[in-house]
Amino acid sequence: MQRCDALARHSELPGGLTRVFLSPEGRDAGEAVLGWMREAGMQAALDAMGNAVGRYEGVRAGLPCLMLGSHLDTVRDAGKYDGMLGVISAIECVDALNKQRKKLPFAIEVVGFGDEEGVRFGTTLLGSRALAGTLAPEVLEAKDASGTSIASALREFGLNPDRLSNVKRKKSEVLAYAELHIEQGPVLEAEGLPVGVVTAINGFSRLRVALRGEAGHAGTVPMALRRDALAAAAECIGVVERVAKNVPELVGTVGRIEAKPGAINVIPGEVLFTIDVRAPVDDVRVEAVDELRSLISNIAQRRNLQLEIETLQQFRSSACAPWLMEQLERAIQAQGLPVRRLPSGAGHDGMAMKAIADIAMLFVRCKGGVSHNPAESITEEDAAIGAAVLFDFIHEFKPLSA
Ligand SMILES: [Zn+2]
């Protein structure tokens, strides 16, 4: 808990927590984590994508690893446990092994991913996608709000984007990927349970919509002659909400909107907004996105606006591996706790890691299901239970082939 507090002080937001990819605060947080990894007996360094990676060798050097991790970047005005708790808990587990001078028949690697939230460059899971080798080189041309590309940000940070292929891991090097994370939802709290086992991570689609009409004087252009892009966007947002409400387990959000030119006395000529759609079943999500595209296109046509819809990113839902879930469940039972299985509505690094390894996730109860918010909170008891379950899982871990 103290380490979560310590990491939260590396923030660009005075009095709060904002820490984006490849920022000075990100560097400081990464350095702190690398220091803790070394104290826990690990070899630790930043990789070429800015992930903090620590390795604890097994009974002999060079064995394949059980990979544990989570992310060190945050959303804007974030809480201090989303991501960081998973990294710190994993380091604590290795530290406990190291203090017992215990080596396992496999190596352990702990990764603090540099980017999961995607706040700076609008594209998520950069750290874990690089590690899984699924990051297309053109993604590095994505730019932040100030026009800096990922490639140049990496260079400014002192990393070499040309070395990115070195970050990629082979399937044979990673026995499994397991992540501890706060639930970010209210299910465990409602049922009085400190931890739960994730069954699958919901898939998502992210779109950027541009509507172009005509800017004009707010006083002189009659209503009937207007091509108001923002009024059209308002209709579109209503459609997103209605479609999402009509389909069970589907959620849809317009989280960002920009109107140009953005003056009180000018009819907005251009509007950009984003849509985020998620569901546990991929077909349901894809169908909803198709429906949204056609409804939004109708609105644009009726209002005589130009429309562009761009798919920014989509991810299929990611099932957790039953053999890993069973091992996590045994670790939960070993703490004398009942097992609760639940899906994850939020995206996680496991979605990317699934390309090279089977994945598992352990959820820890958080207060009120609140995350992405400074009010995010967990109890010391639950943090301890989560770490104890994770330790037991690591200690008893049996690879699939064994
Ligand atoms: Zn997270």
CSV table of C-alpha atoms and ligand atoms in Angstrom, one decimal:
chain,number,residue,atom,x,y,z
A,1,MET,CA,0.0,0.0,0.0
A,2,GLN,CA,2.9,2.3,0.8
A,3,ARG,CA,4.4,1.6,-2.6
A,4,CYS,CA,1.1,2.4,-4.3
A,5,ASP,CA,1.2,5.7,-2.4
A,6,ALA,CA,4.8,6.3,-3.5
A,7,LEU,CA,4.1,5.6,-7.2
A,8,ALA,CA,1.1,8.0,-7.0
A,9,ARG,CA,3.4,10.8,-6.2
A,10,HIS,CA,5.0,10.5,-9.7
A,11,SER,CA,2.3,12.6,-11.4
A,12,GLU,CA,2.0,15.5,-13.7
A,13,LEU,CA,-1.3,16.6,-12.0
A,14,PRO,CA,-0.6,18.5,-8.8
A,15,GLY,CA,-2.6,17.0,-6.0
A,16,GLY,CA,-3.9,14.1,-8.1
A,17,LEU,CA,-2.5,11.3,-10.3
A,18,THR,CA,-1.9,11.5,-14.1
A,19,ARG,CA,1.0,9.6,-15.6
A,20,VAL,CA,1.0,9.0,-19.3
A,21,PHE,CA,3.3,6.9,-21.5
A,22,LEU,CA,6.9,8.1,-22.0
A,23,SER,CA,6.5,11.1,-19.6
A,24,PRO,CA,9.1,12.3,-17.1
A,25,GLU,CA,6.7,11.0,-14.3
A,26,GLY,CA,6.6,7.6,-16.2
A,27,ARG,CA,10.3,7.5,-16.1
A,28,ASP,CA,10.4,8.2,-12.3
A,29,ALA,CA,7.8,5.5,-11.6
A,30,GLY,CA,9.6,3.0,-13.8
A,31,GLU,CA,12.9,3.7,-12.0
A,32,ALA,CA,11.2,3.2,-8.6
A,33,VAL,CA,9.7,-0.1,-9.8
A,34,LEU,CA,13.1,-1.3,-11.2
A,35,GLY,CA,14.7,-0.5,-7.8
A,36,TRP,CA,12.1,-2.6,-6.0
A,37,MET,CA,12.6,-5.4,-8.5
A,38,ARG,CA,16.3,-5.4,-7.8
A,39,GLU,CA,15.7,-5.4,-4.0
A,40,ALA,CA,13.6,-8.5,-4.6
A,41,GLY,CA,16.4,-10.3,-6.2
A,42,MET,CA,15.5,-9.7,-9.8
A,43,GLN,CA,17.6,-8.6,-12.8
A,44,ALA,CA,15.7,-5.5,-13.9
A,45,ALA,CA,15.8,-3.0,-16.8
A,46,LEU,CA,13.5,-1.0,-19.1
A,47,ASP,CA,13.0,-2.7,-22.5
A,48,ALA,CA,13.0,-0.8,-25.8
A,49,MET,CA,9.2,0.0,-25.4
A,50,GLY,CA,9.7,1.5,-21.9
A,51,ASN,CA,8.3,-1.5,-20.0
A,52,ALA,CA,9.9,-2.1,-16.6
A,53,VAL,CA,10.9,-5.8,-16.7
A,54,GLY,CA,12.3,-7.8,-13.9
A,55,ARG,CA,13.5,-11.5,-14.0
A,56,TYR,CA,13.9,-13.9,-11.2
A,57,GLU,CA,15.7,-17.0,-12.4
A,58,GLY,CA,14.5,-20.5,-11.6
A,59,VAL,CA,16.5,-23.5,-10.4
A,60,ARG,CA,18.8,-22.8,-13.3
A,61,ALA,CA,19.3,-19.8,-15.5
A,62,GLY,CA,17.4,-19.4,-18.8
A,63,LEU,CA,14.3,-21.4,-18.0
A,64,PRO,CA,10.9,-20.3,-19.6
A,65,CYS,CA,9.0,-17.9,-17.3
A,66,LEU,CA,5.7,-17.5,-15.6
A,67,MET,CA,5.0,-13.9,-16.5
A,68,LEU,CA,3.2,-11.6,-14.0
A,69,GLY,CA,2.4,-8.0,-14.6
A,70,SER,CA,0.1,-5.0,-15.0
A,71,HIS,CA,0.6,-1.4,-16.1
A,72,LEU,CA,2.3,1.7,-14.7
A,73,ASP,CA,0.5,4.4,-16.8
A,74,THR,CA,-2.7,5.9,-15.7
A,75,VAL,CA,-5.8,7.7,-17.0
A,76,ARG,CA,-6.1,11.4,-16.3
A,77,ASP,CA,-7.0,12.1,-12.6
A,78,ALA,CA,-6.6,8.4,-11.8
A,79,GLY,CA,-6.7,6.3,-8.7
A,80,LYS,CA,-3.5,4.7,-7.4
A,81,TYR,CA,-4.3,1.0,-7.6
A,82,ASP,CA,-5.5,0.4,-11.2
A,83,GLY,CA,-2.4,-1.3,-12.7
A,84,MET,CA,0.1,-0.5,-10.1
A,85,LEU,CA,-1.3,-2.9,-7.5
A,86,GLY,CA,-0.7,-5.8,-9.9
A,87,VAL,CA,2.9,-4.9,-10.5
A,88,ILE,CA,3.7,-4.2,-6.8
A,89,SER,CA,1.9,-7.4,-5.6
A,90,ALA,CA,4.0,-9.5,-8.1
A,91,ILE,CA,7.2,-7.9,-6.9
A,92,GLU,CA,6.2,-8.6,-3.3
A,93,CYS,CA,5.7,-12.3,-4.1
A,94,VAL,CA,9.1,-12.6,-5.7
A,95,ASP,CA,10.6,-10.7,-2.7
A,96,ALA,CA,9.0,-13.3,-0.4
A,97,LEU,CA,10.5,-16.2,-2.5
A,98,ASN,CA,13.9,-14.5,-2.6
A,99,LYS,CA,13.9,-14.0,1.2
A,100,GLN,CA,13.2,-17.7,1.6
A,101,ARG,CA,16.1,-18.3,-0.9
A,102,LYS,CA,13.6,-20.3,-2.9
A,103,LYS,CA,14.0,-21.1,-6.6
A,104,LEU,CA,11.2,-22.7,-8.7
A,105,PRO,CA,11.4,-25.0,-11.7
A,106,PHE,CA,10.7,-22.0,-13.9
A,107,ALA,CA,11.7,-18.3,-14.0
A,108,ILE,CA,9.4,-15.5,-13.0
A,109,GLU,CA,9.2,-12.3,-14.9
A,110,VAL,CA,7.4,-9.2,-13.6
A,111,VAL,CA,6.4,-6.6,-16.1
A,112,GLY,CA,5.3,-3.0,-15.4
A,113,PHE,CA,3.8,-2.1,-18.8
A,114,GLY,CA,4.6,1.4,-19.9
A,115,ASP,CA,1.3,1.9,-21.7
A,116,GLU,CA,-2.0,0.2,-21.2
A,117,GLU,CA,-4.5,3.0,-20.9
A,118,GLY,CA,-3.6,4.6,-24.2
A,119,VAL,CA,-4.2,8.2,-22.9
A,120,ARG,CA,-1.3,9.9,-24.7
A,121,PHE,CA,-1.4,8.4,-28.2
A,122,GLY,CA,-5.1,7.3,-28.3
A,123,THR,CA,-4.1,3.6,-28.9
A,124,THR,CA,-4.0,1.2,-26.0
A,125,LEU,CA,-1.8,-1.7,-24.9
A,126,LEU,CA,1.3,-0.4,-26.5
A,127,GLY,CA,3.6,-2.1,-24.0
A,128,SER,CA,2.0,-5.5,-24.0
A,129,ARG,CA,1.5,-5.5,-27.8
A,130,ALA,CA,5.2,-4.8,-28.3
A,131,LEU,CA,6.1,-7.7,-25.9
A,132,ALA,CA,3.6,-10.0,-27.7
A,133,GLY,CA,5.1,-9.0,-31.0
A,134,THR,CA,1.7,-7.8,-32.4
A,135,LEU,CA,2.5,-4.1,-32.6
A,136,ALA,CA,2.5,-3.1,-36.3
A,137,PRO,CA,5.4,-0.7,-37.1
A,138,GLU,CA,3.0,1.9,-38.5
A,139,VAL,CA,1.4,2.3,-35.0
A,140,LEU,CA,4.6,4.1,-34.0
A,141,GLU,CA,3.5,6.9,-36.3
A,142,ALA,CA,0.5,7.7,-34.1
A,143,LYS,CA,0.8,11.2,-32.6
A,144,ASP,CA,-0.1,12.7,-29.3
A,145,ALA,CA,-2.0,16.0,-28.9
A,146,SER,CA,1.2,18.0,-29.5
A,147,GLY,CA,2.0,16.2,-32.7
A,148,THR,CA,4.8,14.0,-31.3
A,149,SER,CA,4.8,10.5,-32.7
A,150,ILE,CA,5.4,7.4,-30.6
A,151,ALA,CA,8.7,6.8,-32.5
A,152,SER,CA,10.0,10.3,-31.7
A,153,ALA,CA,8.7,10.1,-28.1
A,154,LEU,CA,10.6,6.8,-27.6
A,155,ARG,CA,13.8,8.5,-29.0
A,156,GLU,CA,13.3,11.6,-26.7
A,157,PHE,CA,13.0,9.1,-23.8
A,158,GLY,CA,16.3,7.6,-24.7
A,159,LEU,CA,14.9,4.4,-26.2
A,160,ASN,CA,15.5,3.1,-29.7
A,161,PRO,CA,12.3,2.3,-31.7
A,162,ASP,CA,14.4,0.3,-34.2
A,163,ARG,CA,15.1,-2.2,-31.4
A,164,LEU,CA,11.5,-2.9,-30.9
A,165,SER,CA,11.8,-6.4,-32.3
A,166,ASN,CA,14.0,-7.2,-29.3
A,167,VAL,CA,11.1,-6.7,-27.0
A,168,LYS,CA,9.1,-9.4,-28.6
A,169,ARG,CA,8.9,-12.7,-26.7
A,170,LYS,CA,8.6,-16.2,-28.1
A,171,LYS,CA,5.8,-18.5,-27.1
A,172,SER,CA,8.4,-21.0,-25.8
A,173,GLU,CA,9.8,-18.4,-23.4
A,174,VAL,CA,6.4,-17.7,-21.6
A,175,LEU,CA,4.6,-20.5,-19.8
A,176,ALA,CA,1.6,-18.3,-18.9
A,177,TYR,CA,0.7,-14.7,-18.2
A,178,ALA,CA,-1.1,-13.9,-14.9
A,179,GLU,CA,-2.3,-10.5,-13.7
A,180,LEU,CA,-3.7,-9.2,-10.4
A,181,HIS,CA,-5.9,-6.2,-10.9
A,182,ILE,CA,-8.6,-4.3,-9.0
A,183,GLU,CA,-12.1,-5.4,-10.2
A,184,GLN,CA,-13.2,-1.9,-11.4
A,185,GLY,CA,-16.8,-3.1,-10.9
A,186,PRO,CA,-19.1,-3.7,-7.9
A,187,VAL,CA,-19.7,-7.5,-8.1
A,188,LEU,CA,-17.2,-8.7,-5.5
A,189,GLU,CA,-18.1,-6.0,-3.0
A,190,ALA,CA,-21.8,-6.8,-3.4
A,191,GLU,CA,-21.1,-10.4,-2.6
A,192,GLY,CA,-18.7,-9.8,0.3
A,193,LEU,CA,-15.8,-11.4,-1.5
A,194,PRO,CA,-12.2,-10.1,-1.5
A,195,VAL,CA,-11.1,-11.7,-4.7
A,196,GLY,CA,-12.5,-13.3,-7.9
A,197,VAL,CA,-11.3,-15.2,-10.9
A,198,VAL,CA,-11.7,-13.6,-14.3
A,199,THR,CA,-13.3,-15.8,-17.0
A,200,ALA,CA,-12.8,-13.5,-20.0
A,201,ILE,CA,-12.0,-9.9,-20.9
A,202,ASN,CA,-14.7,-8.2,-23.0
A,203,GLY,CA,-13.9,-7.3,-26.6
A,204,PHE,CA,-14.1,-3.7,-27.7
A,205,SER,CA,-14.4,-1.5,-30.8
A,206,ARG,CA,-13.2,2.1,-30.8
A,207,LEU,CA,-14.3,4.5,-33.6
A,208,ARG,CA,-13.6,8.1,-34.4
A,209,VAL,CA,-16.5,9.9,-36.1
A,210,ALA,CA,-16.0,13.2,-38.0
A,211,LEU,CA,-19.1,15.2,-39.1
A,212,ARG,CA,-18.6,18.2,-41.4
A,213,GLY,CA,-21.2,20.8,-42.1
A,214,GLU,CA,-20.8,24.5,-42.4
A,215,ALA,CA,-19.7,27.1,-39.9
A,216,GLY,CA,-21.7,30.3,-39.9
A,217,HIS,CA,-22.9,33.2,-37.9
A,218,ALA,CA,-25.0,32.2,-34.9
A,219,GLY,CA,-27.2,35.3,-35.4
A,220,THR,CA,-27.7,35.5,-39.2
A,221,VAL,CA,-28.1,32.0,-40.6
A,222,PRO,CA,-31.7,30.9,-40.3
A,223,MET,CA,-32.3,27.5,-38.6
A,224,ALA,CA,-33.7,25.9,-41.8
A,225,LEU,CA,-30.4,26.6,-43.7
A,226,ARG,CA,-28.0,25.4,-41.1
A,227,ARG,CA,-25.6,22.4,-41.4
A,228,ASP,CA,-24.8,22.2,-37.7
A,229,ALA,CA,-22.3,19.4,-37.0
A,230,LEU,CA,-22.7,19.6,-33.3
A,231,ALA,CA,-26.5,19.3,-33.3
A,232,ALA,CA,-26.1,16.2,-35.5
A,233,ALA,CA,-23.5,14.8,-33.1
A,234,ALA,CA,-26.0,15.3,-30.2
A,235,GLU,CA,-28.4,13.0,-32.1
A,236,CYS,CA,-25.6,10.5,-32.7
A,237,ILE,CA,-24.7,10.3,-29.0
A,238,GLY,CA,-28.4,9.6,-28.3
A,239,VAL,CA,-28.3,6.8,-30.8
A,240,VAL,CA,-25.2,5.2,-29.1
A,241,GLU,CA,-26.9,5.3,-25.8
A,242,ARG,CA,-30.1,3.8,-27.1
A,243,VAL,CA,-28.5,1.0,-29.1
A,244,ALA,CA,-26.3,0.0,-26.1
A,245,LYS,CA,-29.3,0.0,-23.7
A,246,ASN,CA,-31.2,-2.3,-25.9
A,247,VAL,CA,-28.7,-5.1,-26.0
A,248,PRO,CA,-28.0,-7.0,-22.8
A,249,GLU,CA,-24.3,-6.8,-21.7
A,250,LEU,CA,-23.4,-4.3,-24.4
A,251,VAL,CA,-22.0,-1.0,-23.3
A,252,GLY,CA,-21.5,2.1,-25.5
A,253,THR,CA,-19.8,5.4,-24.7
A,254,VAL,CA,-19.1,8.7,-26.3
A,255,GLY,CA,-16.2,9.8,-24.1
A,256,ARG,CA,-14.7,12.6,-26.2
A,257,ILE,CA,-16.0,15.3,-28.4
A,258,GLU,CA,-14.5,18.3,-30.0
A,259,ALA,CA,-16.5,21.1,-31.8
A,260,LYS,CA,-14.9,23.5,-34.3
A,261,PRO,CA,-14.4,26.4,-34.4
A,262,GLY,CA,-15.7,26.3,-30.8
A,263,ALA,CA,-17.0,29.8,-30.3
A,264,ILE,CA,-20.3,30.9,-28.6
A,265,ASN,CA,-21.5,32.9,-31.6
A,266,VAL,CA,-20.5,30.4,-34.4
A,267,ILE,CA,-22.5,27.4,-35.7
A,268,PRO,CA,-20.2,24.4,-35.3
A,269,GLY,CA,-19.0,23.4,-38.7
A,270,GLU,CA,-17.0,20.3,-37.7
A,271,VAL,CA,-17.3,17.9,-34.9
A,272,LEU,CA,-15.1,14.9,-34.0
A,273,PHE,CA,-16.2,12.4,-31.4
A,274,THR,CA,-15.2,8.9,-30.3
A,275,ILE,CA,-17.3,5.8,-29.7
A,276,ASP,CA,-16.3,2.9,-27.4
A,277,VAL,CA,-18.4,-0.3,-27.7
A,278,ARG,CA,-17.8,-3.4,-25.6
A,279,ALA,CA,-19.4,-6.8,-25.1
A,280,PRO,CA,-18.4,-10.3,-23.9
A,281,VAL,CA,-19.6,-11.8,-27.2
A,282,ASP,CA,-17.8,-10.6,-30.3
A,283,ASP,CA,-20.8,-11.1,-32.7
A,284,VAL,CA,-23.0,-8.9,-30.5
A,285,ARG,CA,-20.4,-6.1,-30.5
A,286,VAL,CA,-19.8,-6.3,-34.3
A,287,GLU,CA,-23.5,-6.3,-35.0
A,288,ALA,CA,-24.0,-3.2,-32.7
A,289,VAL,CA,-21.1,-1.4,-34.5
A,290,ASP,CA,-22.7,-2.0,-37.9
A,291,GLU,CA,-26.0,-0.8,-36.6
A,292,LEU,CA,-24.4,2.4,-35.2
A,293,ARG,CA,-22.6,3.0,-38.5
A,294,SER,CA,-25.9,2.9,-40.4
A,295,LEU,CA,-27.9,5.0,-38.0
A,296,ILE,CA,-25.2,7.7,-37.8
A,297,SER,CA,-24.9,7.7,-41.6
A,298,ASN,CA,-28.7,8.3,-41.8
A,299,ILE,CA,-28.4,11.2,-39.5
A,300,ALA,CA,-25.6,12.7,-41.5
A,301,GLN,CA,-27.5,12.3,-44.8
A,302,ARG,CA,-30.7,13.8,-43.5
A,303,ARG,CA,-28.8,16.8,-42.2
A,304,ASN,CA,-26.7,17.1,-45.3
A,305,LEU,CA,-23.4,16.6,-43.6
A,306,GLN,CA,-20.2,14.9,-44.6
A,307,LEU,CA,-19.4,11.8,-42.6
A,308,GLU,CA,-16.2,9.8,-41.9
A,309,ILE,CA,-16.1,6.9,-39.5
A,310,GLU,CA,-12.7,5.4,-38.7
A,311,THR,CA,-12.1,2.3,-36.7
A,312,LEU,CA,-9.3,3.2,-34.3
A,313,GLN,CA,-8.9,-0.1,-32.7
A,314,GLN,CA,-10.7,-3.4,-32.1
A,315,PHE,CA,-10.0,-6.3,-29.9
A,316,ARG,CA,-11.8,-9.7,-29.8
A,317,SER,CA,-12.9,-10.8,-26.3
A,318,SER,CA,-10.1,-12.8,-24.6
A,319,ALA,CA,-11.0,-16.0,-22.7
A,320,CYS,CA,-8.9,-16.9,-19.7
A,321,ALA,CA,-7.4,-20.4,-19.8
A,322,PRO,CA,-9.4,-22.9,-17.8
A,323,TRP,CA,-6.1,-24.7,-16.6
A,324,LEU,CA,-4.9,-21.4,-15.1
A,325,MET,CA,-8.2,-20.5,-13.7
A,326,GLU,CA,-8.3,-23.8,-11.9
A,327,GLN,CA,-4.8,-23.1,-10.4
A,328,LEU,CA,-5.9,-19.7,-9.3
A,329,GLU,CA,-9.0,-21.1,-7.8
A,330,ARG,CA,-7.0,-23.6,-5.7
A,331,ALA,CA,-4.9,-20.7,-4.4
A,332,ILE,CA,-8.1,-18.9,-3.4
A,333,GLN,CA,-9.5,-22.0,-1.7
A,334,ALA,CA,-6.2,-22.4,0.1
A,335,GLN,CA,-7.0,-19.0,1.8
A,336,GLY,CA,-10.3,-20.5,3.0
A,337,LEU,CA,-12.2,-18.4,0.6
A,338,PRO,CA,-15.1,-19.3,-1.8
A,339,VAL,CA,-14.4,-19.0,-5.6
A,340,ARG,CA,-16.3,-16.5,-7.6
A,341,ARG,CA,-15.9,-16.3,-11.4
A,342,LEU,CA,-16.7,-13.1,-13.3
A,343,PRO,CA,-16.0,-11.5,-16.6
A,344,SER,CA,-13.9,-8.3,-17.0
A,345,GLY,CA,-15.7,-5.3,-18.5
A,346,ALA,CA,-12.5,-3.4,-18.8
A,347,GLY,CA,-9.6,-4.2,-21.2
A,348,HIS,CA,-6.3,-5.4,-19.8
A,349,ASP,CA,-2.8,-6.3,-20.9
A,350,GLY,CA,-3.8,-9.9,-21.1
A,351,MET,CA,-5.7,-9.2,-24.3
A,352,ALA,CA,-2.4,-8.5,-26.0
A,353,MET,CA,-0.4,-11.2,-24.1
A,354,LYS,CA,-2.9,-13.9,-25.3
A,355,ALA,CA,-1.0,-13.8,-28.6
A,356,ILE,CA,2.0,-15.6,-27.0
A,357,ALA,CA,0.6,-17.2,-23.8
A,358,ASP,CA,-2.4,-18.5,-22.0
A,359,ILE,CA,-3.7,-15.8,-19.6
A,360,ALA,CA,-5.3,-15.6,-16.2
A,361,MET,CA,-6.5,-12.7,-14.0
A,362,LEU,CA,-7.2,-12.3,-10.3
A,363,PHE,CA,-9.6,-9.5,-9.4
A,364,VAL,CA,-9.3,-7.8,-6.0
A,365,ARG,CA,-12.4,-6.0,-4.6
A,366,CYS,CA,-12.4,-2.3,-4.8
A,367,LYS,CA,-14.7,0.2,-3.0
A,368,GLY,CA,-18.0,0.9,-4.7
A,369,GLY,CA,-16.6,-0.6,-8.0
A,370,VAL,CA,-15.0,2.8,-8.6
A,371,SER,CA,-11.9,3.1,-10.8
A,372,HIS,CA,-10.4,5.7,-13.2
A,373,ASN,CA,-11.1,8.2,-10.4
A,374,PRO,CA,-9.2,9.5,-7.4
A,375,ALA,CA,-11.8,7.9,-5.2
A,376,GLU,CA,-10.5,4.5,-6.2
A,377,SER,CA,-9.9,2.6,-3.0
A,378,ILE,CA,-9.1,-0.9,-1.7
A,379,THR,CA,-8.5,-2.1,1.9
A,380,GLU,CA,-5.1,-3.3,3.3
A,381,GLU,CA,-6.7,-6.6,4.1
A,382,ASP,CA,-7.9,-7.2,0.5
A,383,ALA,CA,-4.5,-6.2,-0.8
A,384,ALA,CA,-2.9,-8.7,1.5
A,385,ILE,CA,-5.3,-11.5,0.5
A,386,GLY,CA,-4.7,-10.7,-3.2
A,387,ALA,CA,-1.0,-11.0,-2.7
A,388,ALA,CA,-1.3,-14.2,-0.7
A,389,VAL,CA,-3.4,-15.8,-3.4
A,390,LEU,CA,-0.9,-14.7,-6.0
A,391,PHE,CA,2.0,-16.0,-4.0
A,392,ASP,CA,0.3,-19.4,-3.6
A,393,PHE,CA,-0.5,-19.5,-7.3
A,394,ILE,CA,3.1,-18.9,-8.2
A,395,HIS,CA,4.5,-21.3,-5.6
A,396,GLU,CA,2.2,-24.1,-6.7
A,397,PHE,CA,2.3,-23.2,-10.4
A,398,LYS,CA,2.4,-26.2,-12.8
A,399,PRO,CA,2.9,-25.5,-16.5
A,400,LEU,CA,0.4,-27.1,-18.9
A,401,SER,CA,2.9,-29.5,-20.3
A,402,ALA,CA,4.1,-30.8,-16.9
B,1,ZN,ZN,-5.8,-1.2,-15.4
